[in-house]
PDB file of C-alpha atoms in Angstrom:
ATOM      1  CA  MET A 238     -88.534  40.977  31.852  1.00  0.00           C
ATOM      2  CA  ALA A 239     -90.668  40.943  27.873  1.00  0.00           C
ATOM      3  CA  VAL A 240     -90.670  37.588  26.649  1.00  0.00           C
ATOM      4  CA  GLY A 241     -88.165  38.174  23.651  1.00  0.00           C
ATOM      5  CA  ALA A 242     -86.009  40.626  24.957  1.00  0.00           C
ATOM      6  CA  ARG A 243     -82.649  40.643  24.850  1.00  0.00           C
ATOM      7  CA  SER A 244     -80.772  39.947  28.346  1.00  0.00           C
ATOM      8  CA  GLY A 245     -78.322  43.081  27.643  1.00  0.00           C
ATOM      9  CA  HIS A 246     -76.202  42.200  24.291  1.00  0.00           C
ATOM     10  CA  ASP A 247     -76.071  43.550  20.638  1.00  0.00           C
ATOM     11  CA  GLU A 248     -74.843  40.874  19.292  1.00  0.00           C
ATOM     12  CA  PRO A 249     -76.969  36.852  19.214  1.00  0.00           C
ATOM     13  CA  GLU A 250     -76.066  34.063  21.129  1.00  0.00           C
ATOM     14  CA  ASP A 251     -73.147  31.695  20.868  1.00  0.00           C
ATOM     15  CA  ARG A 252     -74.961  28.456  20.561  1.00  0.00           C
ATOM     16  CA  PRO A 253     -72.122  25.164  20.564  1.00  0.00           C
ATOM     17  CA  ASP A 254     -74.527  23.597  18.916  1.00  0.00           C
ATOM     18  CA  LYS A 255     -74.284  24.757  16.078  1.00  0.00           C
ATOM     19  CA  PRO A 256     -71.554  24.141  13.246  1.00  0.00           C
ATOM     20  CA  GLU A 257     -69.764  27.649  12.859  1.00  0.00           C
ATOM     21  CA  ASN A 258     -69.719  27.885  16.470  1.00  0.00           C
ATOM     22  CA  ILE A 259     -68.246  23.928  15.984  1.00  0.00           C
ATOM     23  CA  GLU A 260     -65.957  25.168  13.057  1.00  0.00           C
ATOM     24  CA  SER A 261     -64.872  28.181  15.020  1.00  0.00           C
ATOM     25  CA  ALA A 262     -63.508  26.686  17.952  1.00  0.00           C
ATOM     26  CA  GLY A 263     -61.687  24.172  15.708  1.00  0.00           C
ATOM     27  CA  ALA A 264     -59.763  27.419  14.186  1.00  0.00           C
ATOM     28  CA  ALA A 265     -59.159  28.292  17.770  1.00  0.00           C
ATOM     29  CA  ALA A 266     -57.897  24.893  18.660  1.00  0.00           C
ATOM     30  CA  ASP A 267     -55.832  24.997  15.686  1.00  0.00           C
ATOM     31  CA  ARG A 268     -54.262  27.938  16.251  1.00  0.00           C
ATOM     32  CA  ALA A 269     -53.529  27.648  20.017  1.00  0.00           C
ATOM     33  CA  ALA A 270     -51.374  24.106  18.911  1.00  0.00           C
ATOM     34  CA  GLY A 271     -49.651  26.073  15.937  1.00  0.00           C
ATOM     35  CA  ASP A 272     -49.001  28.946  18.481  1.00  0.00           C
ATOM     36  CA  GLY A 273     -47.351  26.425  21.062  1.00  0.00           C
ATOM     37  CA  ASP A 274     -50.277  27.269  23.440  1.00  0.00           C
ATOM     38  CA  THR A 275     -52.723  24.470  25.738  1.00  0.00           C
ATOM     39  CA  PRO A 276     -55.976  24.133  25.399  1.00  0.00           C
ATOM     40  CA  ASN A 277     -55.401  25.338  29.302  1.00  0.00           C
ATOM     41  CA  GLY A 278     -54.204  28.532  27.894  1.00  0.00           C
ATOM     42  CA  GLY A 279     -50.394  27.424  28.948  1.00  0.00           C
ATOM     43  CA  SER A 280     -47.125  26.946  26.011  1.00  0.00           C
ATOM     44  CA  THR A 281     -45.268  23.728  25.160  1.00  0.00           C
ATOM     45  CA  SER A 282     -41.282  24.239  25.516  1.00  0.00           C
ATOM     46  CA  GLN A 283     -39.423  24.243  22.462  1.00  0.00           C
ATOM     47  CA  GLN A 284     -37.122  21.826  21.676  1.00  0.00           C
ATOM     48  CA  LYS A 285     -33.028  23.406  22.137  1.00  0.00           C
ATOM     49  CA  PRO A 286     -30.411  22.806  20.006  1.00  0.00           C
ATOM     50  CA  ARG A 287     -27.693  21.024  21.329  1.00  0.00           C
ATOM     51  CA  SER A 288     -24.535  22.804  23.321  1.00  0.00           C
ATOM     52  CA  PHE A 289     -21.805  23.402  20.832  1.00  0.00           C
ATOM     53  CA  TRP A 290     -19.308  21.976  23.628  1.00  0.00           C
ATOM     54  CA  LYS A 291     -21.899  18.817  22.949  1.00  0.00           C
ATOM     55  CA  GLU A 292     -21.573  18.439  19.648  1.00  0.00           C
ATOM     56  CA  LEU A 293     -17.656  19.013  19.672  1.00  0.00           C
ATOM     57  CA  PRO A 294     -16.418  15.611  19.991  1.00  0.00           C
ATOM     58  CA  LEU A 295     -18.339  14.568  17.611  1.00  0.00           C
ATOM     59  CA  LEU A 296     -17.133  17.213  15.177  1.00  0.00           C
ATOM     60  CA  ILE A 297     -13.506  15.754  16.086  1.00  0.00           C
ATOM     61  CA  GLY A 298     -14.148  12.229  15.917  1.00  0.00           C
ATOM     62  CA  ILE A 299     -15.031  12.639  12.133  1.00  0.00           C
ATOM     63  CA  ALA A 300     -12.351  15.089  11.320  1.00  0.00           C
ATOM     64  CA  LEU A 301      -9.578  12.625  12.792  1.00  0.00           C
ATOM     65  CA  VAL A 302     -11.220   9.496  10.984  1.00  0.00           C
ATOM     66  CA  LEU A 303     -11.725  11.688   8.109  1.00  0.00           C
ATOM     67  CA  ALA A 304      -7.624  13.000   7.893  1.00  0.00           C
ATOM     68  CA  LEU A 305      -6.973   9.294   8.384  1.00  0.00           C
ATOM     69  CA  LEU A 306      -8.944   7.741   5.523  1.00  0.00           C
ATOM     70  CA  ILE A 307      -6.777  10.131   3.102  1.00  0.00           C
ATOM     71  CA  LYS A 308      -3.726   9.820   4.303  1.00  0.00           C
ATOM     72  CA  THR A 309      -4.411   6.315   4.367  1.00  0.00           C
ATOM     73  CA  PHE A 310      -5.696   6.626   0.465  1.00  0.00           C
ATOM     74  CA  LEU A 311      -5.301   9.784  -0.527  1.00  0.00           C
ATOM     75  CA  VAL A 312      -2.958  11.950  -0.079  1.00  0.00           C
ATOM     76  CA  GLN A 313       0.276  11.566   2.473  1.00  0.00           C
ATOM     77  CA  ALA A 314       3.047  14.201   3.194  1.00  0.00           C
ATOM     78  CA  PHE A 315       5.852  13.704   3.900  1.00  0.00           C
ATOM     79  CA  SER A 316       9.112  15.637   4.766  1.00  0.00           C
ATOM     80  CA  ILE A 317      12.002  15.562   2.808  1.00  0.00           C
ATOM     81  CA  PRO A 318      14.766  14.811   5.298  1.00  0.00           C
ATOM     82  CA  SER A 319      18.559  15.340   2.633  1.00  0.00           C
ATOM     83  CA  ASP A 320      20.283  17.127   0.135  1.00  0.00           C
ATOM     84  CA  SER A 321      19.824  13.492  -2.336  1.00  0.00           C
ATOM     85  CA  MET A 322      17.290  15.115  -4.294  1.00  0.00           C
ATOM     86  CA  GLN A 323      18.253  19.177  -4.562  1.00  0.00           C
ATOM     87  CA  ASN A 324      17.598  21.374  -6.662  1.00  0.00           C
ATOM     88  CA  THR A 325      14.503  20.132  -7.009  1.00  0.00           C
ATOM     89  CA  LEU A 326      13.667  19.799  -3.650  1.00  0.00           C
ATOM     90  CA  GLN A 327      15.362  21.053  -1.076  1.00  0.00           C
ATOM     91  CA  ARG A 328      15.894  19.231   3.124  1.00  0.00           C
ATOM     92  CA  GLY A 329      12.628  19.979   5.219  1.00  0.00           C
ATOM     93  CA  ASP A 330      10.873  20.454   1.983  1.00  0.00           C
ATOM     94  CA  ARG A 331       7.289  18.750   2.865  1.00  0.00           C
ATOM     95  CA  VAL A 332       5.625  17.081  -0.276  1.00  0.00           C
ATOM     96  CA  LEU A 333       1.748  15.638  -0.538  1.00  0.00           C
ATOM     97  CA  VAL A 334       2.300  12.216  -2.795  1.00  0.00           C
ATOM     98  CA  ASP A 335      -0.922  10.899  -4.199  1.00  0.00           C
ATOM     99  CA  LYS A 336      -1.200   7.122  -2.870  1.00  0.00           C
ATOM    100  CA  LEU A 337      -4.516   6.494  -4.609  1.00  0.00           C
ATOM    101  CA  THR A 338      -3.222   6.525  -8.024  1.00  0.00           C
ATOM    102  CA  PRO A 339      -1.362   2.719  -7.274  1.00  0.00           C
ATOM    103  CA  TRP A 340      -4.847   1.855  -5.517  1.00  0.00           C
ATOM    104  CA  PHE A 341      -6.248   2.020  -8.829  1.00  0.00           C
ATOM    105  CA  GLY A 342      -2.944  -0.667 -10.641  1.00  0.00           C
ATOM    106  CA  ALA A 343      -1.111   2.590 -11.487  1.00  0.00           C
ATOM    107  CA  GLU A 344       2.552   1.537 -12.081  1.00  0.00           C
ATOM    108  CA  PRO A 345       5.582   3.897 -11.786  1.00  0.00           C
ATOM    109  CA  LYS A 346       6.661   5.925 -14.425  1.00  0.00           C
ATOM    110  CA  ARG A 347      10.115   7.082 -15.692  1.00  0.00           C
ATOM    111  CA  GLY A 348      10.192  10.561 -14.371  1.00  0.00           C
ATOM    112  CA  GLU A 349       8.539  10.697 -11.854  1.00  0.00           C
ATOM    113  CA  VAL A 350       9.572  11.070  -8.098  1.00  0.00           C
ATOM    114  CA  VAL A 351       7.833   8.960  -5.720  1.00  0.00           C
ATOM    115  CA  VAL A 352       8.482   7.415  -2.722  1.00  0.00           C
ATOM    116  CA  PHE A 353       9.158   4.345  -1.690  1.00  0.00           C
ATOM    117  CA  HIS A 354       9.764   2.026   1.196  1.00  0.00           C
ATOM    118  CA  ASP A 355      13.118   0.546   2.168  1.00  0.00           C
ATOM    119  CA  PRO A 356      13.635  -2.266  -0.090  1.00  0.00           C
ATOM    120  CA  GLY A 357      16.707  -3.346   2.749  1.00  0.00           C
ATOM    121  CA  GLY A 358      19.743  -2.655   3.695  1.00  0.00           C
ATOM    122  CA  TRP A 359      19.302   0.865   1.971  1.00  0.00           C
ATOM    123  CA  LEU A 360      19.114   3.172   4.970  1.00  0.00           C
ATOM    124  CA  GLU A 361      21.548   0.615   7.386  1.00  0.00           C
ATOM    125  CA  GLY A 362      22.964   2.754   9.704  1.00  0.00           C
ATOM    126  CA  THR A 363      20.796   5.916   9.349  1.00  0.00           C
ATOM    127  CA  PRO A 364      19.277   6.930  12.897  1.00  0.00           C
ATOM    128  CA  THR A 365      16.099   6.906  12.897  1.00  0.00           C
ATOM    129  CA  PRO A 366      14.401   9.812  14.510  1.00  0.00           C
ATOM    130  CA  SER A 367      12.764   9.498  17.877  1.00  0.00           C
ATOM    131  CA  PRO A 368       8.927  11.517  17.787  1.00  0.00           C
ATOM    132  CA  ASN A 369       7.232  12.333  20.956  1.00  0.00           C
ATOM    133  CA  ALA A 370       4.294  10.412  22.042  1.00  0.00           C
ATOM    134  CA  VAL A 371       1.841  13.569  19.988  1.00  0.00           C
ATOM    135  CA  GLN A 372       4.366  13.051  17.016  1.00  0.00           C
ATOM    136  CA  LYS A 373       3.674   9.864  16.510  1.00  0.00           C
ATOM    137  CA  PHE A 374      -0.437  10.542  16.963  1.00  0.00           C
ATOM    138  CA  LEU A 375      -0.257  13.841  14.597  1.00  0.00           C
ATOM    139  CA  SER A 376       1.701  11.272  11.889  1.00  0.00           C
ATOM    140  CA  PHE A 377      -0.782   8.190  12.175  1.00  0.00           C
ATOM    141  CA  ILE A 378      -3.476  10.181  11.303  1.00  0.00           C
ATOM    142  CA  GLY A 379      -1.857  11.940   7.917  1.00  0.00           C
ATOM    143  CA  LEU A 380      -1.863  15.961   9.888  1.00  0.00           C
ATOM    144  CA  MET A 381       2.174  15.476   9.932  1.00  0.00           C
ATOM    145  CA  PRO A 382       4.357  13.953   7.940  1.00  0.00           C
ATOM    146  CA  SER A 383       5.689  10.306   8.810  1.00  0.00           C
ATOM    147  CA  VAL A 384       8.591  10.481  11.390  1.00  0.00           C
ATOM    148  CA  GLU A 385       9.350   6.149  11.789  1.00  0.00           C
ATOM    149  CA  GLU A 386       8.898   4.785   9.303  1.00  0.00           C
ATOM    150  CA  LYS A 387      12.188   3.798   6.754  1.00  0.00           C
ATOM    151  CA  ASP A 388      10.914   5.963   3.148  1.00  0.00           C
ATOM    152  CA  LEU A 389      13.225   7.186   0.352  1.00  0.00           C
ATOM    153  CA  ILE A 390      12.721   9.487  -2.069  1.00  0.00           C
ATOM    154  CA  LYS A 391      14.252   9.795  -5.616  1.00  0.00           C
ATOM    155  CA  ARG A 392      13.417   9.961  -9.455  1.00  0.00           C
ATOM    156  CA  VAL A 393      12.396   6.769 -11.349  1.00  0.00           C
ATOM    157  CA  ILE A 394      14.934   6.369 -14.045  1.00  0.00           C
ATOM    158  CA  ALA A 395      13.973   2.519 -15.687  1.00  0.00           C
ATOM    159  CA  VAL A 396      10.901   0.564 -15.463  1.00  0.00           C
ATOM    160  CA  GLY A 397      10.668  -3.146 -15.931  1.00  0.00           C
ATOM    161  CA  GLY A 398      12.274  -4.082 -18.739  1.00  0.00           C
ATOM    162  CA  ASP A 399      13.900  -1.088 -19.803  1.00  0.00           C
ATOM    163  CA  THR A 400      17.920  -1.865 -19.939  1.00  0.00           C
ATOM    164  CA  VAL A 401      19.870   1.316 -18.694  1.00  0.00           C
ATOM    165  CA  GLU A 402      23.648   1.915 -17.785  1.00  0.00           C
ATOM    166  CA  CYS A 403      25.939   5.434 -18.005  1.00  0.00           C
ATOM    167  CA  LYS A 404      29.702   5.376 -18.305  1.00  0.00           C
ATOM    168  CA  LYS A 405      32.243   7.905 -17.218  1.00  0.00           C
ATOM    169  CA  ASN A 406      31.515  11.357 -19.161  1.00  0.00           C
ATOM    170  CA  GLY A 407      28.426  10.084 -20.207  1.00  0.00           C
ATOM    171  CA  PRO A 408      24.484  10.843 -20.140  1.00  0.00           C
ATOM    172  CA  VAL A 409      22.224   8.126 -18.694  1.00  0.00           C
ATOM    173  CA  VAL A 410      21.230   5.942 -21.764  1.00  0.00           C
ATOM    174  CA  VAL A 411      17.929   4.423 -21.330  1.00  0.00           C
ATOM    175  CA  ASN A 412      16.420   1.684 -23.805  1.00  0.00           C
ATOM    176  CA  GLY A 413      19.336   2.883 -25.747  1.00  0.00           C
ATOM    177  CA  LYS A 414      17.676   6.735 -25.729  1.00  0.00           C
ATOM    178  CA  ALA A 415      20.412   9.206 -24.196  1.00  0.00           C
ATOM    179  CA  LEU A 416      18.511  11.194 -21.223  1.00  0.00           C
ATOM    180  CA  ASP A 417      19.188  14.920 -21.397  1.00  0.00           C
ATOM    181  CA  ASP A 418      19.252  15.020 -17.140  1.00  0.00           C
ATOM    182  CA  GLN A 419      21.029  18.964 -17.294  1.00  0.00           C
ATOM    183  CA  SER A 420      17.106  20.587 -16.749  1.00  0.00           C
ATOM    184  CA  TYR A 421      16.786  18.607 -12.889  1.00  0.00           C
ATOM    185  CA  ILE A 422      19.704  17.216 -11.340  1.00  0.00           C
ATOM    186  CA  PHE A 423      22.404  19.348  -8.659  1.00  0.00           C
ATOM    187  CA  PRO A 424      24.206  22.439 -10.829  1.00  0.00           C
ATOM    188  CA  GLY A 425      27.600  21.457 -11.921  1.00  0.00           C
ATOM    189  CA  ASN A 426      26.786  17.446 -11.235  1.00  0.00           C
ATOM    190  CA  THR A 427      27.705  14.796 -13.980  1.00  0.00           C
ATOM    191  CA  SER A 428      24.872  12.026 -15.044  1.00  0.00           C
ATOM    192  CA  CYS A 429      27.382   9.118 -13.149  1.00  0.00           C
ATOM    193  CA  ASN A 430      30.919   9.661 -12.676  1.00  0.00           C
ATOM    194  CA  ASP A 431      30.912   8.967  -8.855  1.00  0.00           C
ATOM    195  CA  GLN A 432      29.269   5.903  -9.790  1.00  0.00           C
ATOM    196  CA  PRO A 433      28.844   4.959 -13.505  1.00  0.00           C
ATOM    197  CA  PHE A 434      27.199   1.929 -13.869  1.00  0.00           C
ATOM    198  CA  GLY A 435      24.925  -1.084 -16.231  1.00  0.00           C
ATOM    199  CA  PRO A 436      23.801  -2.130 -19.125  1.00  0.00           C
ATOM    200  CA  ILE A 437      21.325  -3.364 -16.358  1.00  0.00           C
ATOM    201  CA  LYS A 438      18.007  -5.169 -17.881  1.00  0.00           C
ATOM    202  CA  VAL A 439      15.351  -3.975 -14.896  1.00  0.00           C
ATOM    203  CA  PRO A 440      13.335  -6.766 -14.163  1.00  0.00           C
ATOM    204  CA  GLU A 441       9.548  -6.955 -14.630  1.00  0.00           C
ATOM    205  CA  GLY A 442       7.954  -5.174 -11.760  1.00  0.00           C
ATOM    206  CA  ARG A 443      10.468  -3.617 -10.495  1.00  0.00           C
ATOM    207  CA  ILE A 444      11.588   0.482 -11.047  1.00  0.00           C
ATOM    208  CA  TRP A 445      15.879   2.384 -11.288  1.00  0.00           C
ATOM    209  CA  VAL A 446      15.893   5.072  -8.808  1.00  0.00           C
ATOM    210  CA  MET A 447      18.643   8.197  -9.187  1.00  0.00           C
ATOM    211  CA  GLY A 448      18.542  11.039  -6.667  1.00  0.00           C
ATOM    212  CA  ASP A 449      18.931  14.469  -9.115  1.00  0.00           C
ATOM    213  CA  HIS A 450      22.189  15.393  -6.515  1.00  0.00           C
ATOM    214  CA  ARG A 451      23.848  12.732  -8.025  1.00  0.00           C
ATOM    215  CA  GLN A 452      27.454  13.186  -6.207  1.00  0.00           C
ATOM    216  CA  ASN A 453      24.969  13.208  -3.135  1.00  0.00           C
ATOM    217  CA  SER A 454      22.708  10.212  -2.861  1.00  0.00           C
ATOM    218  CA  LEU A 455      23.551   6.495  -2.033  1.00  0.00           C
ATOM    219  CA  ASP A 456      20.515   5.360  -5.101  1.00  0.00           C
ATOM    220  CA  SER A 457      20.024   2.102  -7.499  1.00  0.00           C
ATOM    221  CA  ARG A 458      23.687   2.741  -7.990  1.00  0.00           C
ATOM    222  CA  TYR A 459      24.790   1.907  -4.503  1.00  0.00           C
ATOM    223  CA  HIS A 460      23.296  -1.027  -3.923  1.00  0.00           C
ATOM    224  CA  GLN A 461      23.610  -3.606  -6.993  1.00  0.00           C
ATOM    225  CA  GLU A 462      24.646  -5.933  -4.319  1.00  0.00           C
ATOM    226  CA  LEU A 463      21.477  -6.322  -2.802  1.00  0.00           C
ATOM    227  CA  PRO A 464      18.329  -8.607  -3.728  1.00  0.00           C
ATOM    228  CA  GLY A 465      16.838  -6.818  -6.713  1.00  0.00           C
ATOM    229  CA  GLY A 466      20.832  -5.922  -8.077  1.00  0.00           C
ATOM    230  CA  GLY A 467      19.518  -1.974  -7.186  1.00  0.00           C
ATOM    231  CA  THR A 468      16.343  -2.107  -8.600  1.00  0.00           C
ATOM    232  CA  VAL A 469      13.307  -1.726  -6.406  1.00  0.00           C
ATOM    233  CA  SER A 470       9.986  -3.768  -6.067  1.00  0.00           C
ATOM    234  CA  ASN A 471       6.596  -1.358  -7.487  1.00  0.00           C
ATOM    235  CA  ASP A 472       5.306  -3.124  -3.904  1.00  0.00           C
ATOM    236  CA  ASP A 473       7.501  -1.021  -2.374  1.00  0.00           C
ATOM    237  CA  VAL A 474       6.772   2.306  -3.721  1.00  0.00           C
ATOM    238  CA  VAL A 475       4.458   4.575  -1.492  1.00  0.00           C
ATOM    239  CA  GLY A 476       3.457   7.014  -4.343  1.00  0.00           C
ATOM    240  CA  ARG A 477       4.164   9.779  -6.782  1.00  0.00           C
ATOM    241  CA  ALA A 478       5.173  12.719  -5.302  1.00  0.00           C
ATOM    242  CA  ILE A 479       2.673  16.032  -7.252  1.00  0.00           C
ATOM    243  CA  VAL A 480       3.212  18.923  -5.308  1.00  0.00           C
ATOM    244  CA  VAL A 481       5.890  20.708  -2.872  1.00  0.00           C
ATOM    245  CA  ALA A 482       3.271  21.695  -0.363  1.00  0.00           C
ATOM    246  CA  TRP A 483       5.882  23.980   2.213  1.00  0.00           C
ATOM    247  CA  PRO A 484       7.209  26.205   2.551  1.00  0.00           C
ATOM    248  CA  ILE A 485       5.042  28.568   0.595  1.00  0.00           C
ATOM    249  CA  ASN A 486       7.639  29.899  -1.139  1.00  0.00           C
ATOM    250  CA  ARG A 487       8.892  26.747  -2.269  1.00  0.00           C
ATOM    251  CA  TRP A 488       5.308  25.643  -3.544  1.00  0.00           C
ATOM    252  CA  ALA A 489       5.556  23.881  -6.953  1.00  0.00           C
ATOM    253  CA  THR A 490       4.507  20.999  -8.766  1.00  0.00           C
ATOM    254  CA  LEU A 491       6.782  17.966 -10.034  1.00  0.00           C
ATOM    255  CA  PRO A 492       6.215  16.989 -13.430  1.00  0.00           C
ATOM    256  CA  VAL A 493       7.984  14.617 -15.315  1.00  0.00           C
ATOM    257  CA  PRO A 494      11.083  15.982 -17.546  1.00  0.00           C
ATOM    258  CA  GLU A 495      10.634  16.097 -20.545  1.00  0.00           C
ATOM    259  CA  THR A 496      13.531  13.932 -22.030  1.00  0.00           C
ATOM    260  CA  PHE A 497      11.320  11.104 -20.665  1.00  0.00           C
ATOM    261  CA  ASP A 498       9.159  11.721 -23.303  1.00  0.00           C
ATOM    262  CA  GLN A 499      11.048  11.885 -25.869  1.00  0.00           C
ATOM    263  CA  PRO A 500      10.470   8.751 -29.388  1.00  0.00           C
ATOM    264  CA  GLY A 501      11.510   5.776 -29.282  1.00  0.00           C
ATOM    265  CA  ILE A 502      12.453   5.223 -25.495  1.00  0.00           C
ATOM    266  CA  ASN A 503       9.479   2.880 -25.060  1.00  0.00           C
ATOM    267  CA  ALA A 504      10.398   0.728 -28.067  1.00  0.00           C
ATOM    268  CA  GLN A 505      11.734  -2.846 -27.165  1.00  0.00           C
ATOM    269  CA  PRO A 506      13.432  -4.696 -29.792  1.00  0.00           C
ATOM    270  CA  GLY A 507      12.317  -7.792 -28.776  1.00  0.00           C
ATOM    271  CA  VAL A 508       8.268  -6.887 -28.369  1.00  0.00           C
ATOM    272  CA  VAL A 509       8.971  -5.011 -32.015  1.00  0.00           C
ATOM    273  CA  ASN A 510      10.177  -7.907 -33.949  1.00  0.00           C
ATOM    274  CA  ALA A 511       7.878 -10.515 -32.315  1.00  0.00           C
ATOM    275  CA  ALA A 512       5.177  -8.047 -33.762  1.00  0.00           C
ATOM    276  CA  MET A 513       6.429  -7.948 -36.784  1.00  0.00           C
ATOM    277  CA  GLY A 514       6.761 -11.231 -37.273  1.00  0.00           C
ATOM    278  CA  LEU A 515       3.021 -11.984 -36.246  1.00  0.00           C
ATOM    279  CA  ALA A 516       1.977  -9.105 -39.127  1.00  0.00           C
ATOM    280  CA  PRO A 517       2.353 -11.206 -41.605  1.00  0.00           C
ATOM    281  CA  GLY A 518       0.415 -13.975 -40.523  1.00  0.00           C
ATOM    282  CA  ALA A 519      -2.173 -11.678 -38.915  1.00  0.00           C
ATOM    283  CA  LEU A 520      -2.705  -9.833 -42.308  1.00  0.00           C
ATOM    284  CA  GLY A 521      -3.063 -13.336 -44.223  1.00  0.00           C
ATOM    285  CA  VAL A 522      -5.815 -14.360 -41.636  1.00  0.00           C
ATOM    286  CA  ALA A 523      -7.663 -11.201 -41.815  1.00  0.00           C
ATOM    287  CA  GLY A 524      -8.060 -11.540 -45.760  1.00  0.00           C
ATOM    288  CA  ALA A 525      -9.212 -15.138 -45.740  1.00  0.00           C
ATOM    289  CA  LEU A 526     -11.712 -15.034 -43.452  1.00  0.00           C
ATOM    290  CA  PRO A 527     -14.370 -13.643 -45.159  1.00  0.00           C
ATOM    291  CA  LEU A 528     -14.024 -15.881 -48.216  1.00  0.00           C
ATOM    292  CA  VAL A 529     -14.861 -18.485 -46.043  1.00  0.00           C
ATOM    293  CA  LEU A 530     -17.432 -16.653 -44.274  1.00  0.00           C
ATOM    294  CA  TRP A 531     -18.791 -16.070 -47.895  1.00  0.00           C
ATOM    295  CA  ARG A 532     -18.041 -19.325 -48.107  1.00  0.00           C
ATOM    296  CA  ARG A 533     -20.034 -21.229 -45.710  1.00  0.00           C
ATOM    297  CA  ARG A 534     -23.137 -19.137 -46.057  1.00  0.00           C
ATOM    298  CA  ARG A 535     -23.312 -20.253 -50.194  1.00  0.00           C
ATOM    299  CA  LEU A 536     -23.401 -23.485 -49.148  1.00  0.00           C
ATOM    300  CA  THR A 537     -25.845 -23.354 -46.442  1.00  0.00           C
ATOM    301  CA  SER A 538     -27.868 -21.449 -48.558  1.00  0.00           C
ATOM    302  CA  GLY A 539     -27.312 -24.575 -51.334  1.00  0.00           C
ATOM    303  CA  ARG A 540     -28.316 -27.543 -48.499  1.00  0.00           C
ATOM    304  CA  THR A 541     -31.251 -25.312 -47.486  1.00  0.00           C
ATOM    305  CA  ALA A 542     -32.448 -24.772 -51.188  1.00  0.00           C
ATOM    306  CA  GLY A 543     -32.177 -28.556 -51.939  1.00  0.00           C
TER     307      GLY A 543
END
């Protein structure tokens, strides 16, 4: 073979010691790695996603924790066991109760429908259901209304500091203002003919409650002989019922009737009179303060100049 003759190849000979050949080899290695190929021509196995059945217990656990947190701090479902709140609420209705706002110091307001624990003796003799294990669990995490707790649901009529009364054939009167309760009490009912009461001064931190079905409600009127005189402690209030969630054809919000927002119902003469007595003194101090400050400034300036 003649010197310099090509050995049967038309392309230049590749040499590993040339820079361009080194770069080509590196690029090829990178492509192989990107394609999942090993330098030996094999392939690396890709990580498979976890099976749905392996993820399911974790998902269920998270859902249960969230449900428990919502029931404890936000909203809880309650079932209406009696007819004492007709026609606002019917037996068997499911209501959602706001439990969040009490955590921020909110107190019950007049006209709200609230759920509260038995203050003691209100449900004496009332049979308590015996739920099975599944019902207990679902109730505990908030996916089912409470079935064991002795809770009641009524409308707040008066709050701490209010004076409330109702004479036979008369309306309920709060702080001297008559309530127009015909918009929410059971049709045909009187305001309190079955059990007149008052006047009663509601202690601070407590509420006076009544059912909307006045002639079928063992409310504050019927427990005046118990500690608290028929009133309920704000600490026993679970929260405000905000909506009827079930059945669907009964869905409705539970707003405060307008009669509880009438002008003057919040007026408390003792507080108003005290404020009026303090007003002249407060005005005198406000008027004298600028003169005192001006005089002090002049005296200070005079000392500095001397």
